[in-house]
Coordinates of N, CA, C and O and ligand atoms in Angstrom, one line a residue:
M13 N -85.0 83.5 38.5 CA -85.9 83.2 37.4 C -85.1 83.1 36.1 O -85.1 82.1 35.4
R14 N -84.3 84.2 35.9 CA -83.5 84.2 34.7 C -82.5 83.0 34.6 O -82.3 82.3 33.6
Y15 N -82.0 82.7 35.9 CA -81.0 81.6 36.0 C -81.7 80.3 35.7 O -81.2 79.5 35.0
A16 N -83.0 80.1 36.2 CA -83.7 78.9 36.0 C -84.0 78.7 34.5 O -83.8 77.6 33.9
I17 N -84.3 79.8 33.8 CA -84.5 79.7 32.3 C -83.3 79.3 31.6 O -83.3 78.4 30.7
S18 N -82.1 79.9 32.0 CA -80.9 79.5 31.2 C -80.5 78.1 31.5 O -80.0 77.4 30.6
I19 N -80.8 77.6 32.7 CA -80.5 76.2 33.0 C -81.4 75.3 32.1 O -81.0 74.4 31.5
L20 N -82.7 75.8 32.0 CA -83.7 75.0 31.2 C -83.2 75.0 29.7 O -83.1 73.9 29.1
V21 N -82.8 76.2 29.2 CA -82.4 76.3 27.9 C -81.2 75.4 27.7 O -81.0 74.7 26.7
F22 N -80.3 75.4 28.6 CA -79.1 74.6 28.5 C -79.4 73.1 28.4 O -78.9 72.4 27.6
H23 N -80.4 72.7 29.3 CA -80.7 71.3 29.3 C -81.4 70.9 28.0 O -81.1 69.8 27.4
V24 N -82.3 71.8 27.5 CA -83.0 71.5 26.2 C -81.9 71.4 25.1 O -81.9 70.4 24.3
A25 N -81.0 72.3 25.1 CA -79.9 72.3 24.1 C -79.1 71.0 24.2 O -78.8 70.4 23.2
L26 N -78.8 70.7 25.4 CA -78.0 69.5 25.6 C -78.7 68.2 25.1 O -78.2 67.4 24.4
F27 N -80.0 68.2 25.5 CA -80.9 67.1 25.1 C -80.9 66.9 23.6 O -80.7 65.9 23.0
I28 N -81.1 68.1 22.9 CA -81.2 68.1 21.4 C -79.9 67.6 20.8 O -79.9 66.8 19.9
S29 N -78.8 68.2 21.4 CA -77.5 67.8 20.7 C -77.2 66.3 21.0 O -76.7 65.6 20.1
L30 N -77.6 65.8 22.2 CA -77.4 64.4 22.5 C -78.2 63.5 21.5 O -77.7 62.5 21.0
Q31 N -79.4 64.0 21.3 CA -80.3 63.2 20.3 C -79.6 63.2 18.9 O -79.6 62.2 18.3
F32 N -79.1 64.4 18.6 CA -78.5 64.5 17.3 C -77.3 63.6 17.2 O -77.1 62.8 16.2
I33 N -76.5 63.6 18.2 CA -75.3 62.8 18.2 C -75.6 61.3 18.1 O -75.1 60.5 17.4
H34 N -76.7 60.9 18.9 CA -77.1 59.6 19.0 C -77.6 59.1 17.6 O -77.2 58.1 17.1
C35 N -78.4 60.0 17.0 CA -79.0 59.7 15.7 C -77.8 59.6 14.7 O -77.8 58.6 13.9
Y36 N -76.9 60.5 14.7 CA -75.8 60.5 13.8 C -75.0 59.2 13.9 O -74.7 58.5 13.0
N37 N -74.7 58.8 15.2 CA -73.9 57.6 15.4 C -74.7 56.4 14.9 O -74.1 55.5 14.3
T38 N -76.0 56.3 15.2 CA -76.7 55.1 14.8 C -76.7 55.0 13.3 O -76.5 53.9 12.8
H39 N -76.8 56.2 12.7 CA -76.8 56.2 11.2 C -75.5 55.7 10.7 O -75.4 54.9 9.8
A40 N -74.4 56.3 11.3 CA -73.1 56.0 10.8 C -72.8 54.5 11.0 O -72.3 53.8 10.2
L41 N -73.2 54.0 12.2 CA -72.9 52.6 12.6 C -73.7 51.7 11.6 O -73.3 50.7 11.2
H42 N -74.9 52.2 11.3 CA -75.8 51.4 10.5 C -75.2 51.2 9.1 O -75.1 50.1 8.5
L43 N -74.7 52.3 8.6 CA -74.0 52.3 7.3 C -72.8 51.3 7.3 O -72.6 50.5 6.4
D44 N -72.1 51.4 8.4 CA -70.9 50.6 8.6 C -71.3 49.1 8.6 O -70.7 48.3 8.0
D45 N -72.4 48.8 9.4 CA -72.9 47.5 9.5 C -73.2 46.9 8.1 O -72.8 45.8 7.7
D46 N -73.9 47.8 7.3 CA -74.3 47.4 6.0 C -73.1 47.0 5.2 O -73.0 46.0 4.5
H47 N -72.0 47.9 5.3 CA -70.8 47.6 4.5 C -70.2 46.3 4.9 O -69.8 45.5 4.1
D48 N -70.0 46.1 6.3 CA -69.4 44.9 6.7 C -70.2 43.7 6.4 O -69.7 42.6 6.2
G49 N -71.5 43.9 6.3 CA -72.4 42.8 6.1 C -72.3 42.2 4.6 O -72.5 41.1 4.4
D50 N -71.9 43.1 3.7 CA -71.7 42.7 2.3 C -70.6 41.6 2.2 O -69.5 41.9 2.7
D51 N -70.8 40.5 1.7 CA -69.7 39.6 1.5 C -69.0 40.1 0.2 O -69.6 40.9 -0.6
Q52 N -67.8 39.6 -0.1 CA -67.1 40.1 -1.2 C -67.8 39.8 -2.5 O -67.7 40.6 -3.4
G53 N -68.5 38.6 -2.6 CA -69.2 38.3 -3.8 C -70.2 39.3 -4.2 O -70.2 39.8 -5.4
T54 N -71.0 39.8 -3.3 CA -72.0 40.8 -3.6 C -71.3 42.1 -4.0 O -71.8 42.8 -5.0
D55 N -70.2 42.5 -3.3 CA -69.5 43.6 -3.7 C -69.0 43.6 -5.1 O -69.1 44.5 -5.9
L56 N -68.4 42.4 -5.5 CA -67.9 42.3 -6.9 C -69.0 42.3 -7.9 O -68.8 42.9 -9.0
I57 N -70.1 41.6 -7.6 CA -71.2 41.6 -8.5 C -71.7 43.1 -8.8 O -71.9 43.5 -9.9
E58 N -71.9 43.8 -7.7 CA -72.4 45.2 -7.8 C -71.4 46.1 -8.6 O -71.7 46.8 -9.5
K59 N -70.1 46.0 -8.2 CA -69.1 46.8 -8.8 C -69.0 46.4 -10.3 O -68.8 47.3 -11.2
T60 N -69.1 45.2 -10.6 CA -69.0 44.7 -12.0 C -70.2 45.2 -12.8 O -70.1 45.7 -13.9
C61 N -71.4 45.0 -12.2 CA -72.6 45.3 -13.0 C -72.7 46.8 -13.3 O -73.4 47.2 -14.2
K62 N -72.1 47.6 -12.4 CA -72.2 49.1 -12.7 C -71.4 49.4 -13.9 O -71.6 50.5 -14.5
R63 N -70.6 48.5 -14.4 CA -69.8 48.8 -15.6 C -70.4 48.1 -16.8 O -69.8 48.0 -17.9
T64 N -71.7 47.7 -16.7 CA -72.4 47.1 -17.8 C -73.6 48.0 -18.2 O -74.0 48.8 -17.3
P65 N -74.2 47.9 -19.4 CA -75.3 48.8 -19.7 C -76.6 48.4 -19.1 O -77.6 49.1 -19.3
H66 N -76.7 47.2 -18.4 CA -78.0 46.8 -17.8 C -77.8 46.4 -16.4 O -77.7 45.1 -16.1
Y67 N -77.6 47.3 -15.5 CA -77.3 47.0 -14.1 C -78.2 46.0 -13.4 O -77.8 45.0 -12.9
D68 N -79.5 46.3 -13.5 CA -80.5 45.4 -12.8 C -80.5 44.0 -13.3 O -80.5 43.0 -12.6
L69 N -80.5 43.9 -14.6 CA -80.5 42.6 -15.3 C -79.2 41.8 -14.9 O -79.3 40.6 -14.6
C70 N -78.1 42.5 -14.9 CA -76.8 41.9 -14.6 C -76.9 41.4 -13.1 O -76.5 40.2 -12.9
V71 N -77.3 42.2 -12.2 CA -77.3 41.8 -10.8 C -78.3 40.6 -10.6 O -77.9 39.6 -10.0
S72 N -79.5 40.7 -11.2 CA -80.5 39.6 -10.9 C -80.0 38.3 -11.6 O -80.2 37.2 -11.1
S73 N -79.4 38.5 -12.8 CA -78.9 37.3 -13.5 C -77.8 36.6 -12.7 O -77.8 35.4 -12.5
L74 N -76.9 37.4 -12.2 CA -75.7 36.8 -11.5 C -76.2 36.2 -10.1 O -75.8 35.2 -9.7
E75 N -77.1 37.0 -9.5 CA -77.5 36.5 -8.1 C -78.4 35.3 -8.2 O -78.6 34.6 -7.2
S76 N -79.0 35.0 -9.4 CA -79.8 33.8 -9.5 C -79.0 32.5 -9.6 O -79.5 31.4 -9.5
N77 N -77.7 32.7 -9.8 CA -76.8 31.6 -9.7 C -75.9 31.6 -8.5 O -75.2 32.5 -8.2
P78 N -76.1 30.5 -7.6 CA -75.4 30.5 -6.3 C -73.9 30.5 -6.5 O -73.2 30.9 -5.5
E79 N -73.4 30.1 -7.6 CA -71.9 30.1 -7.8 C -71.3 31.5 -7.9 O -70.1 31.7 -7.7
S80 N -72.2 32.5 -8.2 CA -71.7 33.9 -8.3 C -71.0 34.4 -7.1 O -70.1 35.2 -7.1
S81 N -71.5 34.0 -5.9 CA -71.1 34.6 -4.7 C -69.6 34.3 -4.4 O -68.9 35.2 -3.8
G82 N -69.1 33.2 -4.8 CA -67.7 32.9 -4.6 C -66.8 33.2 -5.8 O -65.6 32.9 -5.8
A83 N -67.4 33.7 -6.9 CA -66.7 33.8 -8.2 C -65.8 35.0 -8.3 O -66.2 36.1 -7.7
D84 N -64.7 34.9 -9.0 CA -63.9 36.1 -9.4 C -64.5 36.6 -10.7 O -65.5 36.1 -11.2
L85 N -63.9 37.7 -11.2 CA -64.4 38.4 -12.4 C -64.6 37.4 -13.6 O -65.6 37.4 -14.3
R86 N -63.6 36.6 -13.8 CA -63.6 35.6 -14.9 C -64.8 34.6 -14.7 O -65.5 34.2 -15.6
G87 N -65.0 34.2 -13.4 CA -66.1 33.3 -13.1 C -67.4 34.0 -13.4 O -68.4 33.3 -13.9
L88 N -67.6 35.3 -13.1 CA -68.8 36.0 -13.3 C -69.1 36.0 -14.9 O -70.2 35.9 -15.3
A89 N -68.0 36.3 -15.6 CA -68.1 36.3 -17.1 C -68.6 35.0 -17.6 O -69.5 34.9 -18.4
R90 N -68.0 33.9 -17.0 CA -68.4 32.6 -17.4 C -69.9 32.3 -17.2 O -70.6 31.8 -18.0
I91 N -70.3 32.7 -16.0 CA -71.7 32.5 -15.6 C -72.7 33.3 -16.6 O -73.7 32.8 -17.0
M92 N -72.3 34.5 -16.9 CA -73.1 35.3 -17.9 C -73.1 34.6 -19.2 O -74.2 34.6 -19.9
V93 N -72.0 34.2 -19.7 CA -72.0 33.6 -21.1 C -72.8 32.3 -21.1 O -73.5 32.0 -22.0
D94 N -72.7 31.5 -20.0 CA -73.5 30.3 -19.9 C -75.0 30.6 -20.0 O -75.7 29.9 -20.6
L95 N -75.3 31.7 -19.3 CA -76.7 32.1 -19.3 C -77.2 32.6 -20.7 O -78.3 32.3 -21.1
V96 N -76.3 33.3 -21.4 CA -76.6 33.7 -22.8 C -76.9 32.5 -23.6 O -77.9 32.4 -24.3
L97 N -76.0 31.5 -23.5 CA -76.2 30.2 -24.2 C -77.5 29.5 -23.8 O -78.2 29.0 -24.7
S98 N -77.8 29.5 -22.6 CA -79.0 28.7 -22.2 C -80.3 29.5 -22.6 O -81.2 28.9 -23.1
K99 N -80.2 30.8 -22.6 CA -81.4 31.6 -23.1 C -81.5 31.5 -24.6 O -82.6 31.4 -25.2
A100 N -80.4 31.4 -25.3 CA -80.4 31.3 -26.8 C -81.0 29.9 -27.2 O -81.8 29.8 -28.1
T101 N -80.6 28.9 -26.4 CA -81.1 27.5 -26.6 C -82.6 27.5 -26.4 O -83.3 26.9 -27.2
E102 N -83.0 28.1 -25.3 CA -84.4 28.2 -25.0 C -85.2 28.8 -26.1 O -86.3 28.4 -26.4
T103 N -84.6 29.9 -26.6 CA -85.3 30.7 -27.6 C -85.5 29.9 -28.9 O -86.5 29.8 -29.5
L104 N -84.4 29.2 -29.2 CA -84.4 28.3 -30.4 C -85.5 27.2 -30.2 O -86.3 26.9 -31.2
D105 N -85.6 26.6 -29.1 CA -86.6 25.6 -28.8 C -88.0 26.2 -29.0 O -88.9 25.6 -29.5
Y106 N -88.1 27.4 -28.4 CA -89.4 28.1 -28.5 C -89.8 28.4 -30.0 O -90.9 28.2 -30.4
I107 N -88.8 28.8 -30.8 CA -89.1 29.1 -32.2 C -89.5 27.8 -32.9 O -90.5 27.8 -33.7
R108 N -88.9 26.7 -32.6 CA -89.3 25.4 -33.2 C -90.7 25.0 -32.8 O -91.5 24.5 -33.6
S109 N -91.0 25.3 -31.5 CA -92.4 24.9 -31.1 C -93.4 25.8 -31.8 O -94.5 25.4 -32.1
L110 N -93.1 27.1 -32.0 CA -94.0 28.0 -32.7 C -94.2 27.6 -34.2 O -95.3 27.6 -34.8
L111 N -93.1 27.2 -34.8 CA -93.0 26.7 -36.2 C -94.0 25.6 -36.4 O -94.6 25.5 -37.5
K112 N -94.1 24.7 -35.5 CA -95.0 23.5 -35.6 C -96.5 23.9 -35.7 O -97.3 23.1 -36.2
Q113 N -96.8 25.1 -35.3 CA -98.2 25.4 -35.2 C -98.6 26.8 -35.8 O -99.7 27.3 -35.5
E114 N -97.7 27.3 -36.6 CA -98.0 28.7 -37.2 C -98.8 28.6 -38.4 O -98.3 28.0 -39.4
P115 N -100.0 29.1 -38.4 CA -100.9 29.0 -39.6 C -100.6 30.1 -40.6 O -100.8 29.9 -41.8
D116 N -100.0 31.2 -40.2 CA -99.7 32.3 -41.1 C -98.4 32.1 -41.8 O -97.4 32.0 -41.2
P117 N -98.5 32.0 -43.2 CA -97.2 31.6 -43.9 C -96.1 32.7 -43.8 O -95.0 32.4 -43.9
E118 N -96.6 34.0 -43.7 CA -95.6 35.1 -43.6 C -94.8 34.9 -42.3 O -93.6 35.0 -42.2
L119 N -95.6 34.7 -41.2 CA -95.0 34.5 -39.9 C -94.1 33.3 -39.9 O -93.0 33.2 -39.3
E120 N -94.6 32.2 -40.5 CA -93.9 31.0 -40.6 C -92.5 31.2 -41.2 O -91.5 30.7 -40.8
K121 N -92.5 32.0 -42.3 CA -91.2 32.3 -43.0 C -90.2 33.0 -42.1 O -89.0 32.6 -42.0
S122 N -90.7 34.0 -41.3 CA -89.8 34.7 -40.4 C -89.3 33.8 -39.3 O -88.2 33.9 -38.9
L123 N -90.2 32.9 -38.8 CA -89.8 32.0 -37.7 C -88.7 31.1 -38.2 O -87.7 30.8 -37.5
A124 N -88.9 30.6 -39.5 CA -87.9 29.7 -40.0 C -86.6 30.4 -40.2 O -85.5 29.8 -40.0
Y125 N -86.7 31.6 -40.7 CA -85.5 32.5 -40.8 C -84.8 32.6 -39.5 O -83.5 32.5 -39.4
C126 N -85.5 32.9 -38.4 CA -85.0 33.1 -37.1 C -84.3 31.8 -36.6 O -83.2 31.8 -36.0
A127 N -84.9 30.7 -36.9 CA -84.3 29.4 -36.5 C -82.9 29.2 -37.2 O -81.9 28.9 -36.6
E128 N -82.9 29.6 -38.5 CA -81.6 29.6 -39.2 C -80.6 30.5 -38.6 O -79.4 30.2 -38.6
L129 N -81.0 31.6 -38.1 CA -80.0 32.5 -37.4 C -79.6 32.0 -36.1 O -78.4 32.1 -35.7
Y130 N -80.5 31.4 -35.3 CA -80.2 31.0 -34.0 C -79.4 29.7 -33.9 O -78.6 29.5 -33.0
I131 N -79.6 28.8 -34.9 CA -78.9 27.5 -34.9 C -77.3 27.7 -34.8 O -76.7 27.1 -33.9
P132 N -76.7 28.5 -35.7 CA -75.3 28.6 -35.5 C -74.8 29.4 -34.3 O -73.7 29.1 -33.8
V133 N -75.7 30.2 -33.7 CA -75.4 30.9 -32.5 C -75.2 29.9 -31.3 O -74.3 29.9 -30.6
V134 N -76.2 29.0 -31.3 CA -76.3 28.0 -30.2 C -75.2 26.9 -30.4 O -74.6 26.4 -29.5
K135 N -75.0 26.5 -31.7 CA -74.1 25.4 -32.0 C -72.6 25.9 -32.0 O -71.7 25.1 -31.6
Y136 N -72.4 27.1 -32.5 CA -71.0 27.5 -32.7 C -70.6 28.7 -31.9 O -69.7 28.7 -31.1
S137 N -71.2 29.9 -32.2 CA -70.7 31.2 -31.7 C -70.6 31.2 -30.2 O -69.5 31.5 -29.7
L138 N -71.6 30.7 -29.5 CA -71.5 30.8 -28.0 C -70.6 29.7 -27.4 O -69.9 30.0 -26.5
P139 N -70.7 28.4 -27.9 CA -69.8 27.5 -27.4 C -68.3 27.9 -27.6 O -67.4 27.7 -26.7
Q140 N -68.1 28.5 -28.8 CA -66.7 29.0 -29.1 C -66.3 30.1 -28.2 O -65.2 30.2 -27.7
A141 N -67.3 31.0 -27.9 CA -67.1 32.1 -27.0 C -66.7 31.6 -25.6 O -65.8 32.1 -24.9
I142 N -67.3 30.5 -25.1 CA -67.0 29.9 -23.8 C -65.6 29.3 -23.8 O -64.8 29.6 -22.9
D143 N -65.3 28.6 -24.9 CA -63.9 28.1 -25.0 C -62.9 29.2 -25.0 O -61.9 29.1 -24.3
A144 N -63.2 30.2 -25.7 CA -62.2 31.4 -25.8 C -62.1 32.0 -24.4 O -61.0 32.3 -24.0
L145 N -63.2 32.1 -23.7 CA -63.1 32.7 -22.4 C -62.3 31.9 -21.5 O -61.4 32.4 -20.7
L146 N -62.5 30.6 -21.5 CA -61.7 29.7 -20.7 C -60.2 29.7 -21.0 O -59.4 29.5 -20.1
G147 N -59.9 29.9 -22.3 CA -58.5 30.0 -22.7 C -57.9 31.3 -22.6 O -56.8 31.5 -22.9
G148 N -58.7 32.3 -22.1 CA -58.2 33.6 -21.9 C -58.1 34.5 -23.1 O -57.5 35.6 -23.1
H149 N -58.8 34.0 -24.2 CA -58.9 34.8 -25.4 C -60.1 35.7 -25.4 O -61.1 35.4 -26.0
F150 N -60.0 36.8 -24.6 CA -61.2 37.6 -24.3 C -61.8 38.3 -25.6 O -63.0 38.4 -25.7
G151 N -60.9 38.8 -26.4 CA -61.3 39.4 -27.6 C -62.2 38.5 -28.5 O -63.2 38.9 -29.0
F152 N -61.7 37.3 -28.6 CA -62.4 36.3 -29.5 C -63.7 35.9 -28.8 O -64.7 35.7 -29.5
A153 N -63.7 35.8 -27.5 CA -64.9 35.5 -26.7 C -66.0 36.6 -27.0 O -67.2 36.3 -27.3
N154 N -65.6 37.8 -27.0 CA -66.6 38.9 -27.3 C -67.1 38.9 -28.7 O -68.2 39.3 -29.0
Y155 N -66.3 38.4 -29.6 CA -66.7 38.3 -31.0 C -67.9 37.3 -31.1 O -68.9 37.7 -31.8
G156 N -67.8 36.2 -30.5 CA -68.9 35.2 -30.5 C -70.1 35.8 -29.8 O -71.3 35.5 -30.3
I157 N -69.9 36.5 -28.7 CA -71.1 37.0 -28.0 C -71.8 38.1 -28.8 O -73.0 38.2 -28.8
S158 N -71.0 39.0 -29.4 CA -71.6 40.0 -30.2 C -72.4 39.4 -31.4 O -73.4 40.0 -31.9
D159 N -71.9 38.3 -31.9 CA -72.7 37.6 -32.9 C -74.1 37.2 -32.4 O -75.1 37.3 -33.2
A160 N -74.2 36.7 -31.2 CA -75.5 36.3 -30.6 C -76.4 37.5 -30.6 O -77.6 37.4 -31.0
A161 N -75.9 38.7 -30.2 CA -76.7 39.9 -30.1 C -77.2 40.3 -31.5 O -78.3 40.6 -31.7
K162 N -76.2 40.2 -32.5 CA -76.5 40.6 -33.8 C -77.6 39.7 -34.4 O -78.5 40.2 -35.1
Q163 N -77.5 38.4 -34.2 CA -78.5 37.5 -34.8 C -79.9 37.7 -34.2 O -80.9 37.6 -34.9
A164 N -79.9 37.9 -32.9 CA -81.2 38.1 -32.2 C -81.9 39.4 -32.8 O -83.1 39.4 -33.0
N165 N -81.1 40.4 -33.1 CA -81.7 41.6 -33.7 C -82.1 41.4 -35.1 O -83.2 41.9 -35.5
A166 N -81.3 40.7 -35.9 CA -81.7 40.4 -37.2 C -83.0 39.6 -37.3 O -83.8 39.8 -38.1
C167 N -83.1 38.6 -36.4 CA -84.3 37.8 -36.3 C -85.5 38.7 -36.0 O -86.5 38.6 -36.7
D168 N -85.4 39.6 -35.1 CA -86.5 40.5 -34.7 C -87.0 41.4 -35.8 O -88.1 41.6 -36.0
K169 N -86.0 41.9 -36.6 CA -86.3 42.8 -37.7 C -87.0 42.1 -38.8 O -87.6 42.8 -39.7
N170 N -86.9 40.8 -38.9 CA -87.4 40.1 -40.1 C -88.9 40.0 -40.0 O -89.6 39.7 -41.0
F171 N -89.5 40.2 -38.9 CA -91.0 40.2 -38.8 C -91.5 41.5 -39.5 O -91.0 42.6 -39.1
S172 N -92.4 41.4 -40.5 CA -92.8 42.6 -41.2 C -93.5 43.5 -40.2 O -94.0 43.1 -39.2
K173 N -93.6 44.8 -40.6 CA -94.2 45.8 -39.7 C -95.6 45.5 -39.3 O -96.1 45.9 -38.3
S174 N -96.4 44.8 -40.2 CA -97.8 44.5 -40.0 C -98.0 43.5 -38.8 O -98.9 43.6 -38.1
S175 N -97.0 42.6 -38.7 CA -97.1 41.6 -37.6 C -96.0 41.8 -36.6 O -94.9 41.9 -37.0
T176 N -96.4 42.0 -35.4 CA -95.4 42.2 -34.3 C -94.7 40.9 -34.1 O -95.3 39.8 -34.2
S177 N -93.4 41.0 -33.8 CA -92.6 39.8 -33.6 C -93.1 39.0 -32.3 O -93.1 39.6 -31.2
P178 N -93.4 37.7 -32.5 CA -93.7 36.9 -31.3 C -92.5 36.6 -30.5 O -92.6 36.1 -29.4
L179 N -91.3 37.1 -30.9 CA -90.1 36.8 -30.2 C -89.5 38.1 -29.6 O -88.3 38.0 -29.2
A180 N -90.2 39.2 -29.7 CA -89.6 40.5 -29.4 C -89.0 40.4 -28.0 O -87.8 40.9 -27.8
E181 N -89.7 39.9 -27.0 CA -89.2 39.9 -25.6 C -88.0 39.0 -25.5 O -87.0 39.4 -24.9
K182 N -88.0 37.9 -26.1 CA -86.9 36.9 -26.0 C -85.6 37.5 -26.7 O -84.5 37.4 -26.3
N183 N -85.9 38.0 -27.9 CA -84.8 38.6 -28.7 C -84.1 39.8 -27.9 O -82.9 39.9 -27.9
S184 N -85.0 40.6 -27.3 CA -84.4 41.7 -26.6 C -83.7 41.3 -25.3 O -82.7 41.9 -25.0
L185 N -84.2 40.3 -24.7 CA -83.5 39.8 -23.5 C -82.1 39.2 -23.9 O -81.1 39.5 -23.2
L186 N -82.1 38.5 -25.0 CA -80.9 37.9 -25.4 C -79.9 39.0 -25.8 O -78.7 38.9 -25.5
N187 N -80.4 40.1 -26.4 CA -79.5 41.2 -26.8 C -78.9 41.8 -25.5 O -77.7 42.1 -25.4
D188 N -79.8 42.0 -24.5 CA -79.3 42.7 -23.3 C -78.3 41.8 -22.5 O -77.3 42.3 -22.0
L189 N -78.6 40.5 -22.4 CA -77.7 39.6 -21.7 C -76.4 39.5 -22.4 O -75.3 39.5 -21.8
S190 N -76.4 39.6 -23.7 CA -75.2 39.5 -24.5 C -74.4 40.8 -24.2 O -73.1 40.7 -24.1
E191 N -75.0 41.9 -24.2 CA -74.3 43.2 -23.9 C -73.7 43.2 -22.5 O -72.6 43.7 -22.3
V192 N -74.4 42.6 -21.5 CA -73.8 42.5 -20.2 C -72.6 41.6 -20.2 O -71.6 41.9 -19.7
A193 N -72.7 40.4 -20.8 CA -71.6 39.5 -20.9 C -70.4 40.1 -21.6 O -69.3 40.0 -21.1
A194 N -70.7 40.8 -22.7 CA -69.6 41.5 -23.4 C -68.9 42.6 -22.6 O -67.7 42.7 -22.6
A195 N -69.7 43.3 -21.8 CA -69.2 44.4 -21.0 C -68.3 43.8 -19.9 O -67.2 44.3 -19.6
I196 N -68.7 42.6 -19.3 CA -67.9 42.0 -18.3 C -66.5 41.5 -18.9 O -65.5 41.7 -18.3
I197 N -66.6 40.9 -20.1 CA -65.4 40.4 -20.7 C -64.5 41.6 -21.1 O -63.3 41.5 -21.1
S198 N -65.1 42.7 -21.5 CA -64.3 43.9 -21.8 C -63.5 44.4 -20.6 O -62.4 44.9 -20.7
I199 N -64.0 44.2 -19.4 CA -63.3 44.6 -18.2 C -62.0 43.6 -18.1 O -60.9 44.1 -17.8
L200 N -62.3 42.3 -18.3 CA -61.1 41.4 -18.3 C -60.1 41.7 -19.4 O -58.9 41.6 -19.1
L201 N -60.6 42.2 -20.5 CA -59.7 42.5 -21.6 C -58.8 43.7 -21.3 O -57.7 43.7 -21.7
K202 N -59.4 44.7 -20.5 CA -58.6 45.8 -20.2 C -57.6 45.5 -19.0 O -56.7 46.3 -18.8
G203 N -57.8 44.3 -18.4 CA -56.8 43.8 -17.4 C -57.0 44.5 -16.1 O -57.5 45.6 -15.9
Ligands
NAG321 C1 -86.6 38.3 -43.9 O1 -85.5 37.6 -44.3 C2 -85.6 37.1 -45.6 C3 -84.4 36.2 -45.9 O2 -83.2 36.9 -45.8 C4 -85.8 38.2 -46.6 O3 -86.0 37.7 -47.9 C5 -87.0 39.1 -46.2 O4 -87.1 40.2 -47.0 C6 -86.9 39.5 -44.7 N1 -88.1 40.2 -44.3 C7 -88.1 41.3 -43.7 C8 -89.4 41.9 -43.3 O5 -87.1 41.9 -43.4

């Protein structure tokens, strides 16, 4: 009887440890699979975005462009700055469309002021930043990008406290995208 019990205990113990080993292996293999499944592009995007102040925005922005998957770090920087430029252009177009129909003269003044701030960003600062990036002048590239963030913030602050900024969301997105682009370029700058 005692012998039968110890055989039983032995089998139960063996069963449990086999389950455990099986589970452990499956888990380990699963992690391994995940790792092997990542292509290099995704690895570089995640690794790079971890070094920016807006990880989720960085990953989603880069992944929305199919060219990101084959890009090196400089390519990712280029994609981000292009995105900053296209968002700034979009925002300027939006400001112009609001200006055409704004009945409140106070708001109209602020919108006109914002257009004045955005025009040189779209025409000069960001195109120059792209040229600088392509030429390997990373410090100068970041100078143009930080100007975009600065003007977006100045635009937003110009709406008086009584009226909330109709551009709040767009200005803040532009600020965050600029910070991501500048952070990626800073990695290039450090070499
Ligand atoms: C908005 O900008 C104009 C032009 O610089 C300035 O005169 C005005 O005081 C600003 N308004 C606010 C609320 O900051």
